[in-house]
CSV table of C-alpha atoms in Angstrom, one decimal:
chain,number,residue,atom,x,y,z
A,1,MET,CA,-5.3,13.0,52.4
A,2,LYS,CA,-3.4,15.1,49.2
A,3,ARG,CA,-0.3,13.5,50.3
A,4,VAL,CA,-1.7,10.3,49.7
A,5,ILE,CA,-3.7,11.0,46.5
A,6,VAL,CA,-0.9,12.6,44.5
A,7,PRO,CA,1.7,9.8,44.6
A,8,PHE,CA,-1.0,7.1,43.6
A,9,LEU,CA,-2.6,9.5,40.8
A,10,ALA,CA,1.6,9.8,39.4
A,11,MET,CA,1.8,5.9,40.0
A,12,ILE,CA,-1.4,5.1,38.0
A,13,LEU,CA,-0.2,7.7,35.2
A,14,LEU,CA,3.2,6.8,35.0
A,15,PHE,CA,2.7,2.8,34.8
A,16,GLY,CA,-1.0,3.2,33.2
A,17,CYS,CA,0.3,4.9,29.8
A,18,GLN,CA,3.4,2.4,29.3
A,19,SER,CA,2.5,0.0,26.8
A,20,ASN,CA,4.2,-2.6,24.8
A,21,HIS,CA,2.5,-1.5,21.2
A,22,ASP,CA,1.4,-4.2,19.4
A,23,PRO,CA,1.0,-2.9,15.9
A,24,TYR,CA,-1.2,-6.2,15.3
A,25,PRO,CA,-3.4,-6.3,18.5
A,26,LEU,CA,-5.1,-9.7,17.6
A,27,THR,CA,-4.9,-11.0,21.3
A,28,GLN,CA,-7.1,-8.3,22.3
A,29,THR,CA,-9.8,-9.6,20.3
A,30,LYS,CA,-12.1,-12.6,20.7
A,31,LEU,CA,-10.4,-15.0,18.5
A,32,GLY,CA,-10.0,-18.7,19.5
A,33,ILE,CA,-6.5,-20.0,19.6
A,34,LEU,CA,-6.6,-23.3,17.3
A,35,GLU,CA,-2.3,-23.7,18.4
A,36,LYS,CA,0.2,-22.1,20.2
A,37,THR,CA,3.8,-22.7,19.8
A,38,GLU,CA,7.0,-20.9,20.7
A,39,ASP,CA,7.3,-19.4,17.3
A,40,TYR,CA,3.5,-18.3,16.8
A,41,THR,CA,0.1,-18.3,17.7
A,42,GLN,CA,-2.7,-19.9,15.0
A,43,TYR,CA,-6.2,-18.8,15.6
A,44,LYS,CA,-9.5,-20.2,14.5
A,45,PRO,CA,-10.5,-19.6,10.9
A,46,VAL,CA,-13.0,-16.7,10.3
A,47,SER,CA,-14.7,-15.4,7.8
A,48,LEU,CA,-13.5,-12.8,5.1
A,49,ASP,CA,-15.6,-10.4,6.6
A,50,ALA,CA,-14.6,-10.9,10.0
A,51,ALA,CA,-11.0,-10.8,8.8
A,52,ARG,CA,-11.1,-7.3,7.5
A,53,ILE,CA,-12.7,-6.2,10.9
A,54,ILE,CA,-10.2,-8.0,12.9
A,55,ILE,CA,-6.9,-7.4,11.0
A,56,PRO,CA,-6.0,-3.9,11.9
A,57,PHE,CA,-4.4,-3.3,8.2
A,58,ASP,CA,-6.2,-3.3,4.9
A,59,PHE,CA,-5.3,-5.9,2.5
A,60,ASP,CA,-6.6,-6.5,-1.0
A,61,SER,CA,-8.8,-9.9,-2.1
A,62,PRO,CA,-10.2,-10.9,-5.7
A,63,GLU,CA,-13.5,-8.9,-6.0
A,64,LYS,CA,-14.9,-11.8,-7.7
A,65,LEU,CA,-14.3,-15.2,-8.5
A,66,THR,CA,-15.0,-17.2,-11.5
A,67,ASN,CA,-16.2,-20.8,-12.1
A,68,GLY,CA,-18.0,-21.8,-8.9
A,69,PHE,CA,-15.1,-20.9,-6.6
A,70,ARG,CA,-15.4,-19.5,-3.4
A,71,PHE,CA,-13.6,-18.3,-0.4
A,72,ASN,CA,-13.1,-20.8,2.5
A,73,ASP,CA,-12.5,-19.2,6.0
A,74,VAL,CA,-9.5,-17.1,6.7
A,75,SER,CA,-6.8,-18.4,8.7
A,76,ILE,CA,-4.7,-16.4,10.5
A,77,LYS,CA,-1.5,-16.6,11.9
A,78,LYS,CA,0.5,-14.1,14.6
A,79,PHE,CA,4.6,-14.7,14.4
A,80,THR,CA,5.5,-11.5,16.3
A,81,ASP,CA,4.0,-8.2,17.2
A,82,LYS,CA,4.8,-6.9,13.4
A,83,HIS,CA,4.4,-10.5,11.6
A,84,VAL,CA,0.9,-11.9,10.9
A,85,GLU,CA,0.0,-14.0,8.1
A,86,LEU,CA,-3.6,-14.6,6.3
A,87,ASN,CA,-4.2,-17.7,4.4
A,88,PHE,CA,-7.0,-17.9,2.0
A,89,GLU,CA,-8.1,-21.0,0.6
A,90,ILE,CA,-10.3,-20.5,-2.6
A,91,LYS,CA,-11.9,-24.2,-4.0
A,92,SER,CA,-14.3,-24.1,-6.4
A,93,LYS,CA,-17.7,-25.7,-5.7
A,94,GLU,CA,-18.0,-28.0,-9.0
A,95,PRO,CA,-17.2,-31.4,-8.3
A,96,ASP,CA,-15.2,-31.9,-11.9
A,97,ILE,CA,-12.5,-28.9,-10.7
A,98,ASN,CA,-10.0,-30.5,-9.2
A,99,GLY,CA,-7.4,-27.0,-8.6
A,100,MET,CA,-7.7,-24.9,-6.0
A,101,TYR,CA,-5.9,-21.4,-4.9
A,102,LYS,CA,-4.2,-20.4,-1.9
A,103,LEU,CA,-3.5,-17.0,-1.2
A,104,THR,CA,-1.0,-15.6,1.6
A,105,ILE,CA,-0.9,-12.4,2.7
A,106,SER,CA,2.0,-11.5,4.9
A,107,THR,CA,3.2,-8.3,6.9
A,108,ILE,CA,6.8,-9.0,6.3
A,109,GLY,CA,7.8,-8.7,2.9
A,110,SER,CA,10.1,-11.6,1.5
A,111,LEU,CA,13.2,-11.4,-1.0
A,112,LEU,CA,11.5,-12.5,-4.3
A,113,PRO,CA,13.6,-15.9,-5.5
A,114,SER,CA,15.1,-15.8,-8.7
A,115,GLU,CA,13.3,-19.2,-9.6
A,116,TYR,CA,10.3,-17.0,-11.3
A,117,GLN,CA,10.1,-17.1,-14.7
A,118,GLU,CA,8.5,-14.2,-15.3
A,119,LYS,CA,7.6,-10.7,-14.4
A,120,ILE,CA,4.0,-9.7,-14.7
A,121,LYS,CA,2.1,-6.2,-14.6
A,122,ILE,CA,-0.3,-6.3,-12.0
A,123,ASP,CA,-1.3,-2.8,-12.0
A,124,SER,CA,0.1,0.4,-13.1
A,125,LYS,CA,2.3,0.4,-9.8
A,126,VAL,CA,2.8,-3.1,-9.0
A,127,THR,CA,4.6,-5.8,-10.8
A,128,GLY,CA,4.2,-9.6,-9.7
A,129,TYR,CA,6.8,-12.7,-10.4
A,130,TYR,CA,5.4,-15.6,-12.2
A,131,ARG,CA,6.5,-19.4,-12.4
A,132,GLU,CA,4.6,-22.5,-13.1
A,133,GLU,CA,5.0,-26.1,-13.4
A,134,THR,CA,3.1,-29.3,-14.7
A,135,ASN,CA,0.2,-28.9,-12.1
A,136,GLU,CA,1.3,-25.4,-9.9
A,137,SER,CA,1.7,-21.8,-10.8
A,138,GLU,CA,2.4,-19.0,-8.6
A,139,LEU,CA,2.3,-15.3,-8.7
A,140,HIS,CA,4.1,-13.3,-6.3
A,141,TRP,CA,4.1,-9.4,-5.7
A,142,ILE,CA,4.5,-6.6,-2.9
A,143,LYS,CA,2.3,-3.9,-2.6
A,144,ASN,CA,1.7,-1.4,0.5
A,145,ASP,CA,4.4,-3.4,2.3
A,146,LEU,CA,2.2,-6.7,1.9
A,147,ASP,CA,3.4,-9.4,0.5
A,148,TYR,CA,1.3,-11.6,-1.5
A,149,LYS,CA,1.6,-14.9,-2.8
A,150,LEU,CA,-1.4,-16.2,-5.0
A,151,THR,CA,-1.2,-20.3,-5.9
A,152,TYR,CA,-3.1,-22.4,-7.8
A,153,ASN,CA,-2.8,-26.4,-7.3
A,154,SER,CA,-4.2,-29.1,-9.6
A,155,ILE,CA,-4.2,-32.7,-8.4
A,156,GLU,CA,-3.5,-33.7,-12.0
A,157,GLU,CA,-1.8,-32.0,-15.0
A,158,ALA,CA,-3.2,-28.6,-15.5
A,159,GLU,CA,-4.0,-26.8,-18.9
A,160,SER,CA,-2.1,-23.6,-19.3
A,161,ASP,CA,-5.1,-21.3,-19.1
A,162,TRP,CA,-5.9,-22.6,-15.6
A,163,LEU,CA,-2.4,-22.1,-14.1
A,164,ARG,CA,-2.2,-18.6,-15.7
A,165,SER,CA,-5.6,-18.1,-14.0
A,166,VAL,CA,-3.5,-16.7,-10.9
A,167,ILE,CA,-2.7,-13.5,-13.0
A,168,VAL,CA,-6.4,-12.8,-13.8
A,169,VAL,CA,-7.2,-13.4,-9.8
A,170,ALA,CA,-4.3,-10.9,-9.0
A,171,LYS,CA,-5.4,-8.3,-11.6
A,172,ASN,CA,-8.9,-8.2,-10.0
A,173,MET,CA,-7.6,-7.8,-6.4
A,174,ARG,CA,-9.0,-4.8,-4.3
A,175,GLU,CA,-9.3,-3.4,-1.1
A,176,GLU,CA,-13.0,-3.6,-0.2
């Protein structure tokens, strides 16, 4: 009997201890799959609070939003075991405000393009790269090995205060 049990236990230990270590085990959660392609899996959107529980790394988000803006649900995309992307839409409840923010957080840092017009100090350790056009502004930075990109888009030409508001939003981002 021992001759059967010992090899059986050894086999369980050998194969049971092997793992394909997935640093971002989103597939282990009960997220619904919205779309699956060769390149990525797009999960059904979740609330910001749910994303903080599901995502196995800490990320910053704005502490407070002004002018009646609010978070819509968070969209989660997994490209590989090491590349996860979170996408937030931040829209105004006010009908006369036609702009919206988009925040993308990615586990794969990208090269910061040279087309950025200005360096912005976000906090004592982080520098962001800012650019603006007629109806869009963008601020890009890397913090704690996460790549952040915050954009403001307006349907029509936007005032400079609105375009530069991405800087204020970024400076108010914290881990919760």
